[in-house]
Coordinates of C-alpha atoms in Angstrom, one line a residue:
Chain A
X1 CA -40.8 298.2 187.2
X2 CA -40.5 299.1 183.5
X3 CA -42.5 302.2 184.2
X4 CA -40.0 303.5 186.7
X5 CA -37.0 302.9 184.4
X6 CA -38.9 304.7 181.7
X7 CA -39.4 307.6 184.0
X8 CA -35.7 307.7 185.2
X9 CA -34.5 307.6 181.6
X10 CA -36.8 310.4 180.7
X11 CA -35.4 312.5 183.5
X12 CA -31.8 311.7 182.5
X13 CA -32.4 312.8 178.9
X14 CA -34.3 315.9 180.0
X15 CA -31.3 316.8 182.2
X16 CA -28.9 316.3 179.4
X17 CA -30.9 318.6 177.2
X18 CA -31.2 321.2 179.9
X19 CA -27.5 321.1 180.5
X20 CA -26.9 322.6 177.1
X21 CA -29.1 325.5 177.9
X22 CA -27.4 325.8 181.3
X23 CA -24.0 325.9 179.7
X24 CA -25.0 328.6 177.2
X25 CA -26.7 330.7 179.9
X26 CA -23.6 330.3 182.1
X27 CA -21.3 331.4 179.4
X28 CA -23.5 334.4 178.7
X29 CA -23.7 335.3 182.3
X30 CA -19.9 335.0 182.9
X31 CA -19.1 337.1 179.9
X32 CA -21.7 339.8 180.8
X33 CA -20.9 340.0 184.5
X34 CA -17.2 340.3 183.8
X35 CA -17.7 342.9 181.1
X36 CA -19.9 345.1 183.2
X37 CA -17.1 346.6 185.4
X38 CA -15.3 347.7 182.2
X39 CA -18.4 349.3 180.9
X40 CA -19.0 351.0 184.2
X41 CA -15.5 352.5 184.2
X42 CA -15.0 353.5 180.6
X43 CA -18.4 353.1 178.9
X44 CA -19.3 351.4 175.7
X45 CA -18.0 354.1 173.3
X46 CA -14.2 353.8 173.6
X47 CA -14.4 350.2 172.4
X48 CA -15.8 351.3 169.1
X49 CA -14.1 354.6 168.5
X50 CA -11.1 355.1 166.2
X51 CA -7.8 354.3 167.7
X52 CA -5.8 351.3 168.9
X53 CA -6.1 348.7 171.6
X54 CA -3.6 349.8 174.3
X55 CA -5.2 349.0 177.6
X56 CA -1.9 348.7 179.6
X57 CA -0.5 352.1 178.4
X58 CA 0.9 354.0 181.3
X59 CA -0.3 357.5 180.5
X60 CA -3.5 357.1 178.6
X61 CA -4.9 353.6 178.0
X62 CA -7.1 353.2 174.9
X63 CA -9.5 350.4 174.2
X64 CA -10.5 350.6 170.5
X65 CA -11.5 347.2 169.1
X66 CA -11.9 348.5 165.6
X67 CA -8.5 347.3 164.2
X68 CA -9.0 343.9 165.7
X69 CA -12.6 343.7 164.3
X70 CA -11.1 344.6 161.0
X71 CA -8.4 341.9 161.4
X72 CA -11.0 339.3 162.3
X73 CA -13.1 340.5 159.3
X74 CA -10.1 340.3 156.9
X75 CA -9.1 336.8 158.0
X76 CA -12.7 335.6 157.9
X77 CA -13.5 337.1 154.5
X78 CA -10.2 335.9 153.0
X79 CA -10.8 332.4 154.3
X80 CA -14.4 332.4 152.9
X81 CA -13.2 333.8 149.5
X82 CA -11.2 330.7 149.2
X83 CA -13.2 328.1 151.1
X84 CA -16.6 328.8 149.7
X85 CA -16.0 328.2 146.0
X86 CA -13.7 325.3 146.7
X87 CA -16.1 323.9 149.3
X88 CA -19.2 324.1 147.1
X89 CA -17.4 322.7 144.1
X90 CA -16.1 319.8 146.2
X91 CA -19.6 319.2 147.6
X92 CA -21.1 319.2 144.1
X93 CA -18.4 316.9 142.9
X94 CA -19.0 314.5 145.8
X95 CA -22.8 314.4 145.5
X96 CA -23.2 314.8 141.7
X97 CA -20.2 313.5 139.9
X98 CA -18.1 311.1 142.0
X99 CA -18.7 307.4 141.6
X100 CA -19.7 305.6 144.8
X101 CA -16.1 304.3 145.2
X102 CA -14.7 307.8 145.0
X103 CA -17.2 309.1 147.5
X104 CA -16.3 306.4 150.0
X105 CA -12.7 307.4 149.5
X106 CA -13.1 311.2 149.8
X107 CA -15.6 311.5 152.6
X108 CA -13.2 310.1 155.3
X109 CA -10.5 312.4 154.0
X110 CA -12.7 315.4 154.5
X111 CA -13.4 314.2 158.1
X112 CA -9.7 313.7 158.8
X113 CA -9.1 317.3 157.6
X114 CA -11.7 318.4 160.1
X115 CA -9.9 316.6 162.8
X116 CA -6.4 318.2 162.4
X117 CA -5.6 320.2 165.6
X118 CA -5.5 323.9 164.8
X119 CA -2.1 324.2 166.5
X120 CA -0.7 321.7 163.9
X121 CA -2.1 323.8 161.1
X122 CA -0.6 326.9 162.7
X123 CA 2.8 325.2 162.8
X124 CA 2.5 324.3 159.1
X125 CA 1.6 328.0 158.5
X126 CA 4.8 329.0 160.2
X127 CA 7.3 326.7 158.6
X128 CA 5.7 326.1 155.2
X129 CA 3.3 328.8 154.2
X130 CA 5.1 331.8 155.7
X131 CA 8.4 331.3 153.8
X132 CA 6.3 330.6 150.7
X133 CA 4.3 333.8 150.9
X134 CA 7.4 335.8 151.7
X135 CA 9.1 334.4 148.5
X136 CA 6.0 334.8 146.3
X137 CA 5.2 338.4 147.3
X138 CA 8.8 339.4 147.9
X139 CA 8.2 340.6 151.5
X140 CA 10.4 340.1 154.5
X141 CA 7.9 337.9 156.4
X142 CA 4.9 335.8 155.5
X143 CA 3.4 336.1 158.9
X144 CA 0.3 338.1 157.9
X145 CA -3.4 338.2 157.3
X146 CA -3.2 336.2 154.1
X147 CA -1.4 333.4 155.8
X148 CA -4.1 333.3 158.5
X149 CA -6.9 333.5 155.9
X150 CA -5.6 330.6 153.9
X151 CA -5.2 328.3 157.0
X152 CA -8.6 329.3 158.4
X153 CA -10.1 328.6 155.0
X154 CA -8.6 325.1 155.1
X155 CA -10.2 324.7 158.6
X156 CA -13.6 325.9 157.4
X157 CA -13.6 323.6 154.3
X158 CA -14.7 320.4 156.0
X159 CA -17.7 322.1 157.5
X160 CA -18.7 323.7 154.2
X161 CA -18.1 320.6 152.2
X162 CA -20.1 318.3 154.5
X163 CA -23.1 320.5 155.0
X164 CA -23.2 321.7 151.4
X165 CA -23.0 318.1 150.2
X166 CA -26.0 317.2 152.4
X167 CA -27.9 320.1 150.9
X168 CA -27.1 319.2 147.3
X169 CA -27.9 315.5 147.9
X170 CA -31.3 316.5 149.3
X171 CA -32.3 318.2 146.0
X172 CA -35.0 316.0 144.5
X173 CA -33.9 313.9 141.6
X174 CA -36.8 315.1 139.5
X175 CA -35.2 318.5 139.1
X176 CA -32.1 317.0 137.6
X177 CA -34.1 314.7 135.3
X178 CA -36.2 317.6 134.1
X179 CA -33.1 319.6 133.3
X180 CA -31.3 316.7 131.6
X181 CA -34.4 315.8 129.6
X182 CA -34.5 319.4 128.2
X183 CA -31.0 318.8 126.8
X184 CA -29.0 320.4 129.5
X185 CA -25.5 319.1 130.1
X186 CA -24.6 317.7 133.5
X187 CA -22.6 320.9 134.2
X188 CA -25.5 323.1 133.3
X189 CA -27.8 321.0 135.5
X190 CA -25.5 321.3 138.5
X191 CA -24.9 325.0 138.0
X192 CA -28.3 326.3 137.0
X193 CA -30.7 323.8 138.8
X194 CA -29.1 321.7 141.5
X195 CA -27.0 324.4 143.3
X196 CA -29.8 327.1 143.2
X197 CA -32.3 324.5 144.5
X198 CA -29.9 323.8 147.4
X199 CA -29.3 327.5 148.0
X200 CA -30.6 327.8 151.5
X201 CA -28.7 324.7 152.7
X202 CA -25.5 325.9 151.0
X203 CA -25.8 329.3 152.6
X204 CA -26.2 327.7 156.0
X205 CA -23.1 325.6 155.3
X206 CA -21.2 328.9 154.5
X207 CA -22.5 330.6 157.6
X208 CA -21.5 327.7 159.9
X209 CA -18.1 327.7 158.1
X210 CA -17.9 331.4 158.8
X211 CA -18.7 330.9 162.4
X212 CA -15.8 328.4 162.6
X213 CA -13.5 331.0 160.9
X214 CA -14.4 333.9 163.1
X215 CA -13.8 332.1 166.4
X216 CA -10.6 330.3 165.3
X217 CA -7.8 331.3 167.7
X218 CA -4.7 329.2 167.8
X219 CA -3.9 329.2 164.1
X220 CA -4.3 332.9 163.6
X221 CA -2.5 333.6 166.8
X222 CA 0.5 331.7 165.4
X223 CA 0.5 333.0 161.8
X224 CA -0.9 336.5 161.6
X225 CA 1.7 338.4 163.6
X226 CA -0.7 340.0 166.1
X227 CA 0.1 343.6 165.3
X228 CA -2.4 346.0 166.8
X229 CA -1.9 348.7 164.1
X230 CA -4.6 349.2 161.4
X231 CA -3.9 346.8 158.6
X232 CA -3.9 348.3 155.1
X233 CA -3.5 345.1 153.0
X234 CA -3.5 341.3 153.3
X235 CA 0.2 341.4 153.5
X236 CA 0.1 343.3 156.8
X237 CA 0.1 341.6 160.2
X238 CA -3.2 341.7 161.9
X239 CA -4.6 340.8 165.3
X240 CA -8.0 339.1 165.6
X241 CA -10.4 339.4 168.5
X242 CA -9.9 335.8 169.5
X243 CA -6.1 336.0 169.3
X244 CA -6.1 339.2 171.3
X245 CA -7.7 337.4 174.2
X246 CA -5.4 334.5 174.0
X247 CA -2.3 336.7 173.8
X248 CA -3.1 339.0 176.7
X249 CA -5.1 336.9 179.2
X250 CA -2.0 335.2 180.5
X251 CA -0.3 338.3 181.9
X252 CA -3.2 340.5 182.9
X253 CA -3.9 341.3 186.5
X254 CA -7.0 339.5 187.8
X255 CA -10.1 341.7 188.1
X256 CA -8.2 344.7 186.7
X257 CA -9.8 347.0 184.1
X258 CA -7.7 345.3 181.4
X259 CA -9.0 342.0 182.6
X260 CA -12.6 343.1 182.3
X261 CA -11.9 344.8 178.9
X262 CA -10.8 341.4 177.6
X263 CA -14.2 340.1 178.5
X264 CA -15.7 342.8 176.4
X265 CA -13.6 341.5 173.5
X266 CA -15.0 338.0 174.2
X267 CA -18.5 339.4 174.4
X268 CA -18.2 341.1 171.0
X269 CA -16.8 337.9 169.5
X270 CA -19.6 335.9 171.0
X271 CA -22.2 338.3 169.7
X272 CA -20.7 338.0 166.2
X273 CA -20.7 334.2 166.1
X274 CA -24.1 334.1 167.7
X275 CA -25.6 336.3 165.0
X276 CA -23.9 334.3 162.2
X277 CA -25.1 331.0 163.7
X278 CA -28.6 332.4 164.1
X279 CA -28.6 333.4 160.4
X280 CA -27.5 329.9 159.5
X281 CA -30.3 328.5 161.5
X282 CA -32.9 330.7 159.9
X283 CA -31.6 329.7 156.5
X284 CA -31.7 326.0 157.3
X285 CA -35.2 326.1 158.6
X286 CA -36.5 328.4 155.9
X287 CA -39.2 326.6 154.1
X288 CA -38.5 326.0 150.5
X289 CA -41.2 327.5 148.1
X290 CA -44.1 325.1 148.4
X291 CA -47.7 325.0 147.3
X292 CA -49.5 328.0 148.7
Chain B
X1 CA -66.5 298.0 129.9
X2 CA -65.6 297.0 126.3
X3 CA -68.7 298.7 124.9
X4 CA -68.0 301.9 126.8
X5 CA -64.5 302.1 125.4
X6 CA -65.7 301.5 121.9
X7 CA -68.3 304.2 122.3
X8 CA -65.8 306.7 123.6
X9 CA -63.6 305.8 120.7
X10 CA -66.3 306.4 118.2
X11 CA -67.1 309.8 119.6
X12 CA -63.5 310.7 119.7
X13 CA -62.8 309.6 116.2
X14 CA -65.4 312.0 115.0
X15 CA -63.7 314.8 116.7
X16 CA -60.2 313.8 115.8
X17 CA -60.1 311.7 112.7
X18 CA -57.0 309.6 112.4
X19 CA -54.2 311.5 110.9
X20 CA -53.3 308.9 108.4
X21 CA -55.5 308.7 105.3
X22 CA -54.7 305.0 104.7
X23 CA -57.8 303.0 105.3
X24 CA -56.2 299.8 106.0
X25 CA -53.9 299.5 108.9
X26 CA -51.2 297.4 107.1
X27 CA -50.6 300.0 104.5
X28 CA -50.5 302.7 107.2
X29 CA -47.7 300.8 108.9
X30 CA -45.7 299.9 105.9
X31 CA -46.6 302.5 103.3
X32 CA -43.9 304.9 104.4
X33 CA -40.3 303.8 104.6
X34 CA -39.2 306.7 106.7
X35 CA -40.5 306.6 110.3
X36 CA -40.1 309.3 113.0
X37 CA -39.4 306.5 115.5
X38 CA -38.3 303.0 114.4
X39 CA -37.3 300.4 117.0
X40 CA -35.9 297.1 115.8
X41 CA -35.2 294.0 118.0
X42 CA -34.7 296.0 121.1
X43 CA -33.5 294.1 124.2
X44 CA -33.0 296.1 127.4
X45 CA -31.2 295.1 130.6
X46 CA -31.0 296.4 134.1
X47 CA -27.7 294.7 135.1
X48 CA -28.4 291.0 134.3
X49 CA -32.1 291.3 134.5
X50 CA -33.8 291.7 131.1
X51 CA -36.6 294.3 131.1
X52 CA -37.5 294.5 127.5
X53 CA -37.7 291.6 125.1
X54 CA -37.3 292.0 121.3
X55 CA -39.4 295.2 120.9
X56 CA -40.3 296.2 117.3
X57 CA -42.4 299.3 116.8
X58 CA -42.6 302.2 114.5
X59 CA -44.3 305.6 114.8
X60 CA -45.0 308.0 111.9
X61 CA -44.5 311.7 112.1
X62 CA -47.2 313.4 114.1
X63 CA -50.1 311.7 115.9
X64 CA -50.3 310.0 119.2
X65 CA -49.1 306.5 120.1
X66 CA -50.2 305.2 123.4
X67 CA -48.4 302.6 125.3
X68 CA -50.6 300.6 127.7
X69 CA -50.0 297.7 130.0
X70 CA -50.0 296.8 133.7
X71 CA -47.5 298.3 136.1
X72 CA -43.9 297.1 135.8
X73 CA -44.5 295.8 132.2
X74 CA -41.7 297.9 130.8
X75 CA -43.6 300.8 129.1
X76 CA -41.8 303.5 131.0
X77 CA -38.4 301.8 130.5
X78 CA -39.2 301.7 126.8
X79 CA -40.2 305.4 126.8
X80 CA -36.9 306.3 128.5
X81 CA -35.0 304.4 125.9
X82 CA -36.2 306.9 123.3
X83 CA -34.4 309.9 124.9
X84 CA -31.7 307.9 126.6
X85 CA -32.8 308.9 130.1
X86 CA -31.9 305.3 131.0
X87 CA -28.3 306.3 130.6
X88 CA -28.6 307.9 134.0
X89 CA -29.3 304.5 135.6
X90 CA -26.0 302.7 136.2
X91 CA -25.4 299.3 134.8
X92 CA -27.9 299.2 132.0
X93 CA -27.4 298.1 128.4
X94 CA -29.3 297.4 125.3
X95 CA -29.2 295.6 122.1
X96 CA -31.0 296.2 118.8
X97 CA -31.6 299.5 116.9
X98 CA -33.5 302.6 118.0
X99 CA -33.8 305.1 115.1
X100 CA -35.2 308.5 115.5
X101 CA -35.7 310.6 112.4
X102 CA -33.6 308.1 110.6
X103 CA -30.6 308.2 112.9
X104 CA -29.6 305.4 115.3
X105 CA -29.6 307.2 118.7
X106 CA -27.4 304.6 120.3
X107 CA -24.7 305.1 117.8
X108 CA -21.5 306.2 119.6
X109 CA -21.4 309.4 117.6
X110 CA -24.9 310.5 118.9
X111 CA -24.9 313.8 120.8
X112 CA -27.2 313.0 123.7
X113 CA -27.8 316.6 124.5
X114 CA -28.9 317.3 121.0
X115 CA -31.1 314.2 121.0
X116 CA -32.9 315.3 124.2
X117 CA -33.6 318.6 122.6
X118 CA -35.3 316.8 119.7
X119 CA -37.1 314.3 122.0
X120 CA -38.7 316.1 124.9
X121 CA -40.1 314.4 127.9
X122 CA -43.0 315.1 130.4
X123 CA -42.8 313.1 133.6
X124 CA -45.4 311.4 135.7
X125 CA -45.1 313.8 138.6
X126 CA -45.1 317.5 137.6
X127 CA -41.6 318.6 138.2
X128 CA -41.2 322.4 137.7
X129 CA -38.0 323.9 139.0
X130 CA -38.2 326.0 142.2
X131 CA -38.0 329.1 140.0
X132 CA -40.5 331.5 138.6
X133 CA -43.0 330.5 135.9
X134 CA -41.0 332.6 133.4
X135 CA -37.6 331.1 134.3
X136 CA -39.0 327.6 134.1
X137 CA -40.0 328.1 130.5
X138 CA -37.0 330.1 129.6
X139 CA -34.6 327.5 131.1
X140 CA -34.4 325.3 128.0
X141 CA -33.8 328.2 125.5
X142 CA -31.3 329.8 127.9
X143 CA -29.2 326.7 128.2
X144 CA -29.3 326.3 124.5
X145 CA -27.8 329.8 124.2
X146 CA -30.7 332.2 123.8
X147 CA -29.9 335.4 125.6
X148 CA -32.1 338.0 123.9
X149 CA -34.8 339.1 126.4
X150 CA -37.4 339.9 123.8
X151 CA -36.9 336.5 122.1
X152 CA -37.1 334.8 125.4
X153 CA -40.4 336.6 126.3
X154 CA -41.7 335.6 122.9
X155 CA -40.8 331.9 123.4
X156 CA -42.3 331.9 126.9
X157 CA -45.6 333.3 125.7
X158 CA -45.8 331.0 122.7
X159 CA -44.9 327.9 124.8
X160 CA -47.4 328.8 127.4
X161 CA -50.1 329.3 124.8
X162 CA -49.1 326.0 123.2
X163 CA -49.7 324.3 126.6
X164 CA -53.0 326.2 127.1
X165 CA -51.7 327.9 130.2
X166 CA -51.0 331.4 129.0
X167 CA -54.4 332.9 130.0
X168 CA -54.1 331.5 133.5
X169 CA -50.6 332.8 134.2
X170 CA -50.0 335.8 132.0
X171 CA -50.4 338.2 134.9
X172 CA -48.1 336.4 137.2
X173 CA -45.2 335.1 135.2
X174 CA -42.7 335.9 137.9
X175 CA -44.6 334.0 140.7
X176 CA -42.9 330.8 141.8
X177 CA -43.9 327.9 139.6
X178 CA -44.6 325.8 142.7
X179 CA -47.4 328.1 143.6
X180 CA -49.5 326.7 140.7
X181 CA -51.9 323.8 141.1
X182 CA -50.8 320.3 140.2
X183 CA -52.6 320.4 136.8
X184 CA -51.2 323.8 136.0
X185 CA -47.7 322.6 137.0
X186 CA -48.0 319.7 134.6
X187 CA -49.0 322.0 131.7
X188 CA -46.1 324.2 132.7
X189 CA -43.8 321.2 132.3
X190 CA -45.3 320.6 128.9
X191 CA -44.8 324.3 128.0
X192 CA -41.2 324.0 129.3
X193 CA -40.6 321.1 126.9
X194 CA -42.3 323.0 124.0
X195 CA -39.9 325.9 124.5
X196 CA -36.9 323.9 123.3
X197 CA -38.9 323.1 120.1
X198 CA -38.7 319.3 120.1
X199 CA -40.0 317.1 117.3
X200 CA -41.1 314.3 119.5
X201 CA -42.8 314.4 122.9
X202 CA -42.6 311.5 125.3
X203 CA -45.2 311.6 128.1
X204 CA -44.9 309.2 131.0
X205 CA -48.4 309.0 132.6
X206 CA -48.7 312.8 132.5
X207 CA -52.2 312.7 134.1
X208 CA -51.7 310.2 136.8
X209 CA -50.9 312.8 139.5
X210 CA -53.5 315.4 138.6
X211 CA -57.3 315.7 139.2
X212 CA -60.0 314.8 136.6
X213 CA -60.5 318.3 135.3
X214 CA -56.8 318.8 134.8
X215 CA -56.7 315.4 133.1
X216 CA -59.3 316.5 130.7
X217 CA -57.3 319.7 129.9
X218 CA -54.1 317.7 129.3
X219 CA -55.9 315.2 127.1
X220 CA -57.3 318.0 125.0
X221 CA -53.9 319.5 124.9
X222 CA -52.4 316.2 123.7
X223 CA -54.9 316.1 120.8
X224 CA -54.0 319.7 120.0
X225 CA -50.2 319.1 120.1
X226 CA -50.3 316.0 118.0
X227 CA -50.9 318.1 114.9
X228 CA -47.4 319.4 115.2
X229 CA -45.6 316.8 117.3
X230 CA -45.1 313.1 117.3
X231 CA -46.4 312.1 120.7
X232 CA -45.7 308.8 122.5
X233 CA -47.6 308.6 125.8
X234 CA -47.5 306.0 128.5
X235 CA -50.8 305.5 130.3
X236 CA -52.3 302.8 132.4
X237 CA -55.7 304.2 131.8
X238 CA -57.1 302.3 128.8
X239 CA -59.9 304.7 128.3
X240 CA -57.4 307.5 128.0
X241 CA -55.5 305.6 125.4
X242 CA -58.7 305.0 123.5
X243 CA -59.7 308.7 123.8
X244 CA -56.5 310.3 122.7
X245 CA -54.3 308.0 120.7
X246 CA -54.1 307.1 117.0
X247 CA -52.0 304.0 117.7
X248 CA -51.8 301.8 120.7
X249 CA -49.1 299.3 121.8
X250 CA -49.8 296.8 124.6
X251 CA -46.8 295.8 126.8
X252 CA -46.8 292.8 129.1
X253 CA -43.9 291.6 131.1
X254 CA -41.3 293.4 129.0
X255 CA -42.8 292.3 125.7
X256 CA -44.7 294.3 123.2
X257 CA -47.6 291.9 122.7
X258 CA -49.4 293.8 120.0
X259 CA -49.6 297.2 118.4
X260 CA -51.7 298.9 115.8
X261 CA -54.4 301.5 115.2
X262 CA -56.1 302.3 118.4
X263 CA -59.6 301.6 117.0
X264 CA -58.5 298.1 115.9
X265 CA -56.7 297.3 119.1
X266 CA -59.7 298.1 121.2
X267 CA -62.3 296.4 118.9
X268 CA -60.5 293.5 117.3
X269 CA -57.4 292.7 119.3
X270 CA -55.5 289.8 117.7
X271 CA -53.8 288.4 120.8
X272 CA -55.9 286.8 123.6
X273 CA -53.7 288.6 126.2
X274 CA -54.5 292.0 124.7
X275 CA -58.2 291.2 124.8
X276 CA -58.0 290.0 128.3
X277 CA -56.3 293.1 129.4
X278 CA -58.5 295.6 127.7
X279 CA -61.6 293.8 128.8
X280 CA -60.3 294.1 132.4
X281 CA -59.7 290.4 133.1
X282 CA -56.3 291.3 134.6
X283 CA -54.2 294.4 135.2

């Protein structure tokens, strides 16, 4: 009898594991098969040549993704420029400086931050951050790349803090003791020994935070303005790849060229996040320098 | 066992005559009023549990003092009192006076960073940083403000020579320190301490994690270094204490049972418990 339950359990767990692979393969297949008609009709090149995204233009539709790739890049880079230093510093604080009591207090707060729905953050971006940015920079509207970058940075923070804290906590205590015994201050020890020793884990944290930032849709859709023109500064409106799909998928004709072109956008987005996550994975599993 | 230790000791004494010229131990201990390390009535507590009871010990400048005793007897705790590494353990406190170079190191005005510069420490497990050999040695001087590349190279070379490692690593200073063998890593850690030019070296069973050949090297090194540094070494290897130290202290259950010249402790211990320990009746 127990042998049978054992077997059934094994199969159930195996199926659960396989389901993940099945979902991923399914998503890949859907994206690819729906993108192919677009490639067949217009080829690969128009997506990556200079121009704008105007697939529904009456005379001459254009399909360039470059401005949107740039928008995605600006929002992501801006978000990381703010979230990486703050996230690493917060992680170092939690694992190296905070008393056990403070740690117990702060860790749930970080988790709550991770749980805030992105639409709520977008709303805050609209009613709080946008007027603030408009006033600070003396511009007519604060609906721009900077607004999106700040909010996406806030969304990437919990990922970066949690994973970087794990990496820093995993640094052997002997390194800290060696450093302190040489007369280093706690600050010097954190900055010159602990964080460099946790480097691969921290990089992975940053990569996963970046994956989060690249794919983020609702918030950026609400606060970046969604202009398809080429942005020239952070105070310009931008449209990201993810927001582009969300904006247009609602009123596109099913199975039209425009429809399939949007799948190409999804495919590009998927490839970018896939590469970022793969890099994170490689960094996490990279063996630290050990006895050779 | 006893005879063996005494023989080792005799041989060693020929090679390394005791550094003090005083023939009688008592005058050696009291003849100088300024000690490098002077501990008076030290009580140490982890929370409410007392770990050290009324320790009184002195060490003169230069030479090796070995601390022996069974595991858990407080010798490592005592060693970590001397550079305030116990500060890192929460909920510890102490009573009594610990003076190093004439200054009470538990005085509120003490600069702990400066203290640890003067009192270097080598740990039981070799603990090089995951950096290159060069960067390991240069770490101390760098954090203390040395930026000049030539000066740093000089310090690295001198420190590695001081730790008898230079010849083995001079062609691969930029290799990861963790690619060295365990014994080399421990000498690297010694070199790293030498690079900040301490006056006192604390060593916590520095040979317990390395092989016999590396142990021999490190023991020779300790004898070399004690010409310039005051060394206090914790060991649970009595033969090692007999081979390399000028003075020996015997700890048991948080008490310093007896201390004095190594030759005297190992030949004419005054306390029955010391005799029982060094003759191998327990421990």
